[in-house]
PDB file of C-alpha atoms in Angstrom:
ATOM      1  CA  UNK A  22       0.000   0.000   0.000  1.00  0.00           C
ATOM      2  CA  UNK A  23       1.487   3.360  -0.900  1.00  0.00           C
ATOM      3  CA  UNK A  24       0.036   6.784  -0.252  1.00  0.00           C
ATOM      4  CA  UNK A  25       1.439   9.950  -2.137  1.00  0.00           C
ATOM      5  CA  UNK A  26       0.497  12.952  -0.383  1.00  0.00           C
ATOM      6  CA  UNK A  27       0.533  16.391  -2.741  1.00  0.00           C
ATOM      7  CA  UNK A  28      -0.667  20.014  -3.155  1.00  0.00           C
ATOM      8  CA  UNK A  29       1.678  21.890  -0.389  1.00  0.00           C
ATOM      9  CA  UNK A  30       3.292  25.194  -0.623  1.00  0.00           C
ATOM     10  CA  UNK A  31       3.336  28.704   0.591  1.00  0.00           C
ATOM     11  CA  UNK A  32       0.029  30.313   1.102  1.00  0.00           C
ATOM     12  CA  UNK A  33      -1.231  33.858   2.731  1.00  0.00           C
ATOM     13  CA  UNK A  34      -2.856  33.853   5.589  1.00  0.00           C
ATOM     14  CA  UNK A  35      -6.508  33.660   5.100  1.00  0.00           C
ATOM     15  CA  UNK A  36      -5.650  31.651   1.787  1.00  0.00           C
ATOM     16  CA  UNK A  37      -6.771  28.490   0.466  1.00  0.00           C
ATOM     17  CA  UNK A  38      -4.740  25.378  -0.386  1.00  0.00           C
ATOM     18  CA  UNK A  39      -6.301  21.532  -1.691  1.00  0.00           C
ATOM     19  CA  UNK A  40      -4.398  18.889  -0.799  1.00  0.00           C
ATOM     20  CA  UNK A  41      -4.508  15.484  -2.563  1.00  0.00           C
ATOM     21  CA  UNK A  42      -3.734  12.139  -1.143  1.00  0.00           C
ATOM     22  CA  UNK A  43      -3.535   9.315  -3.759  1.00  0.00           C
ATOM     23  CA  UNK A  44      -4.283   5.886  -2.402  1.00  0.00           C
ATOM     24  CA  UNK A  45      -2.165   3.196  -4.541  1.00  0.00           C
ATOM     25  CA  UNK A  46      -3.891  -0.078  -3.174  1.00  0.00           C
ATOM     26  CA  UNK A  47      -6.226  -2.856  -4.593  1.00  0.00           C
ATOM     27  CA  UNK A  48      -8.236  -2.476  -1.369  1.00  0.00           C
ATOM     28  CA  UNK A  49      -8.727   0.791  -1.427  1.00  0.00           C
ATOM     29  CA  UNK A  50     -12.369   0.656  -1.151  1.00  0.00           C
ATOM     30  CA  UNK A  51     -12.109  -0.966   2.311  1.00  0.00           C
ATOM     31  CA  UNK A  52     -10.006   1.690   3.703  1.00  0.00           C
ATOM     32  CA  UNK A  53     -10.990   5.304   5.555  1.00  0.00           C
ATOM     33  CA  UNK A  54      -8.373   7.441   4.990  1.00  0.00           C
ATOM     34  CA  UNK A  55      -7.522  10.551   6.763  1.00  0.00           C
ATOM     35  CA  UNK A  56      -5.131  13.595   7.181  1.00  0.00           C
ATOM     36  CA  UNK A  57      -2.899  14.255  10.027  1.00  0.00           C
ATOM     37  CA  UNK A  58      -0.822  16.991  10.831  1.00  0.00           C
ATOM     38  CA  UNK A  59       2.499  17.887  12.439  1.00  0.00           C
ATOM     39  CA  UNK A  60       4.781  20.857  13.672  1.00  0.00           C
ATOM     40  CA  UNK A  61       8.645  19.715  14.848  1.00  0.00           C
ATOM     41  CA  UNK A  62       8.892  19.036  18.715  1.00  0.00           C
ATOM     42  CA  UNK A  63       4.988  18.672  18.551  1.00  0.00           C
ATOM     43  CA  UNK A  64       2.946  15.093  18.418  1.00  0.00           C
ATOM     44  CA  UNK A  65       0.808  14.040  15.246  1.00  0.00           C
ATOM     45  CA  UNK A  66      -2.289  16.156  15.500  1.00  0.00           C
ATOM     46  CA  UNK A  67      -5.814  14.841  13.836  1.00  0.00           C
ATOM     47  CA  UNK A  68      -6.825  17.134  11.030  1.00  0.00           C
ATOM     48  CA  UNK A  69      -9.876  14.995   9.347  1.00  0.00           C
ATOM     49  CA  UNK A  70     -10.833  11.454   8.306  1.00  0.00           C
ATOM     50  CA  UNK A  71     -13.337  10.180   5.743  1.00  0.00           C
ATOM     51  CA  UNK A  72     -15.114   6.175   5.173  1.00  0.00           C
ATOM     52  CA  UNK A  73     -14.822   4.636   1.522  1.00  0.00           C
ATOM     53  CA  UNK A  74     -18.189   5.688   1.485  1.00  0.00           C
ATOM     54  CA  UNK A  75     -18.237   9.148   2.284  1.00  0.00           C
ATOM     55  CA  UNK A  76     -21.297   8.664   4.826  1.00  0.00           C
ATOM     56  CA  UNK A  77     -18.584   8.932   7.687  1.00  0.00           C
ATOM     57  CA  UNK A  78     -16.524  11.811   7.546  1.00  0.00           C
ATOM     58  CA  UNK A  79     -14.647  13.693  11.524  1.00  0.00           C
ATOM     59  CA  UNK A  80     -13.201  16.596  11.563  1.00  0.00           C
ATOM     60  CA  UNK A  81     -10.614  17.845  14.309  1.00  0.00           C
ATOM     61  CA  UNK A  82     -12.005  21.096  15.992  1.00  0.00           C
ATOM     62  CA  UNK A  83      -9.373  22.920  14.274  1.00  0.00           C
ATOM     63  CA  UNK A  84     -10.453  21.894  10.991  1.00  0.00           C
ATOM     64  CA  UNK A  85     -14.220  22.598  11.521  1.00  0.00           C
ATOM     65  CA  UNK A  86     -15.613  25.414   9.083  1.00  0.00           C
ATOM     66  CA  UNK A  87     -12.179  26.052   7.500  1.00  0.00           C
ATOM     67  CA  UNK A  88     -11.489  22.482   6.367  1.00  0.00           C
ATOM     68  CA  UNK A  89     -13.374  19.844   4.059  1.00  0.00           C
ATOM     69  CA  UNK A  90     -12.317  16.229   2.769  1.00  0.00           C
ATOM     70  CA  UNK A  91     -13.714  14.477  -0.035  1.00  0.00           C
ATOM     71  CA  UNK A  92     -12.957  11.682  -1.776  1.00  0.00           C
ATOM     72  CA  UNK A  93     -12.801  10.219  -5.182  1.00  0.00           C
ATOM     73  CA  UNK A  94     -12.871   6.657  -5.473  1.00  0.00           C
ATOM     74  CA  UNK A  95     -12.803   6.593  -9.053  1.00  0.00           C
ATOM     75  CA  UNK A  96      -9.159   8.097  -9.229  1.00  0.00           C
ATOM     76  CA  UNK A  97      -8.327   6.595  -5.896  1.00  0.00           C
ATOM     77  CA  UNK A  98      -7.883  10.067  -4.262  1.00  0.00           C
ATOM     78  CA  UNK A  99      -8.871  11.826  -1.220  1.00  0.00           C
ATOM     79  CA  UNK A 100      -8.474  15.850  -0.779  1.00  0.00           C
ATOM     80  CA  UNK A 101      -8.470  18.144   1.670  1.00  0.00           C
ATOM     81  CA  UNK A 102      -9.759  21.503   0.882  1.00  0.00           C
ATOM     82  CA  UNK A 103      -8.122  24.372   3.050  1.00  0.00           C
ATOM     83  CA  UNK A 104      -9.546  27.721   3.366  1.00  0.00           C
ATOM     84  CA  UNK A 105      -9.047  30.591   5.623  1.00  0.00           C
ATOM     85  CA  UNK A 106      -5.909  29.105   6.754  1.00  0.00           C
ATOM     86  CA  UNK A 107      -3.465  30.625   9.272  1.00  0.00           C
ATOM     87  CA  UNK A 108       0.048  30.989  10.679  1.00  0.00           C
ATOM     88  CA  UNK A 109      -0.933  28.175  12.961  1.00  0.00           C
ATOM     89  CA  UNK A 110      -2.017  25.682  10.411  1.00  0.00           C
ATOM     90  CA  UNK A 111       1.863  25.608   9.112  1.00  0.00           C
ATOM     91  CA  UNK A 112       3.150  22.162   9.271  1.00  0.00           C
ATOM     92  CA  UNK A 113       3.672  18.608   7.297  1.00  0.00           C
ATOM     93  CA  UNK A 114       0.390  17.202   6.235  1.00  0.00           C
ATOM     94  CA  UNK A 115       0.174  13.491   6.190  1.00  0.00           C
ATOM     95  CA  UNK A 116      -2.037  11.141   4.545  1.00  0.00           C
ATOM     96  CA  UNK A 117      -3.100   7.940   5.989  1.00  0.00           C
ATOM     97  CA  UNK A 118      -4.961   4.456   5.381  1.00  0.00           C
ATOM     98  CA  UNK A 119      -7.020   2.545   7.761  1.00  0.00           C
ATOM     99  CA  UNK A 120     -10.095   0.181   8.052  1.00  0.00           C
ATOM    100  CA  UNK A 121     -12.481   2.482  10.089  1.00  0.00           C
ATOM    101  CA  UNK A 122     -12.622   6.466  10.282  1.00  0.00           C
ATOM    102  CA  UNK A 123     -11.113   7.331  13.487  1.00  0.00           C
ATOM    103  CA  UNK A 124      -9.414  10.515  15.055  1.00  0.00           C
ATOM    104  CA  UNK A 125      -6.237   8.438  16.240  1.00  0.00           C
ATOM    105  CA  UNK A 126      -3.256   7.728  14.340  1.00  0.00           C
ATOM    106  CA  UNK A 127      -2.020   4.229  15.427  1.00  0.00           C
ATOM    107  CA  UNK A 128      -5.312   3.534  13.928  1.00  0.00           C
ATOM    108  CA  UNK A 129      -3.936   3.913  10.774  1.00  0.00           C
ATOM    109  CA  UNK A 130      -1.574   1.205   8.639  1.00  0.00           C
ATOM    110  CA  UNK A 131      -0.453   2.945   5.695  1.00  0.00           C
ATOM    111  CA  UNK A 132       0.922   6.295   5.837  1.00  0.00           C
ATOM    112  CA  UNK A 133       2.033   8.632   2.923  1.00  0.00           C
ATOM    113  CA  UNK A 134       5.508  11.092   2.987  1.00  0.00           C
ATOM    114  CA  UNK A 135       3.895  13.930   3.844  1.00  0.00           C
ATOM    115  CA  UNK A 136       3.518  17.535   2.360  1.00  0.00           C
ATOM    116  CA  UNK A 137       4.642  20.654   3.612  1.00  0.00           C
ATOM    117  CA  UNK A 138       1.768  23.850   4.163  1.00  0.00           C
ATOM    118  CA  UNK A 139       3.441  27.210   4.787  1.00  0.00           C
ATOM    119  CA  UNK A 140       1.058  29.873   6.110  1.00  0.00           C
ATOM    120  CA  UNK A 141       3.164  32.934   5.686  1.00  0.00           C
ATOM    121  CA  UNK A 142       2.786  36.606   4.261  1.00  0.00           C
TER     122      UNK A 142
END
């Protein structure tokens, strides 16, 4: 299973950024996938999560109202949609693959490199 994370870069605040997480798997239809976060010195934080389905979809509270994910199983890709991001939401973004939607991240298998979101004027 391989997971290639995309779509970083520098962005103003109050900006908006899509990041793309393609899912190389043949069981990619079993698997929630979600996007983490993470600052150095700081632990993994929980940033969204969404079912093969899309019926079941969590959201941190940072990520409420700012943030959507969606995914597209035909092109085996989930996104996250950023807007109205700030200073704070700077870090590596990190895809990862699991069998159930959940908000903690040893409940996930498969994990992609990571992208890097810069929230900077």
């Amino acid at each position: 299973v391989q997971l290639q994370a995309s779509g970083g870069g520098l962005v103003q605040p109050g900006g908006s950024l899509r990041l793309s997480c393609t899912v190389f798997q043949s069981t990619f239809s079993m698997d929630a996938t979600a996007w983490f976060r993470q600052t150095p010195g700081k632990d993994r934080e929980f940033v969204a999560a969404i079912s093969w389905s899309g019926e079941t979809i969590e959201y941190a509270d940072l990520a409420k109202g700012r943030f959507t994910i969606s995914r597209d199983n035909r092109r085996n890709t989930v996104d996250l949609q950023m807007n109205g991001v700030q200073a704070e939401d700077t870090a590596v973004y990190y895809c990862a693959s699991g069998t159930v939607v959940s908000d903690v991240d040893f409940m996930y298998r498969y994990w992609g490199q990571g992208t890097q979101v810069t929230v900077s004027s």
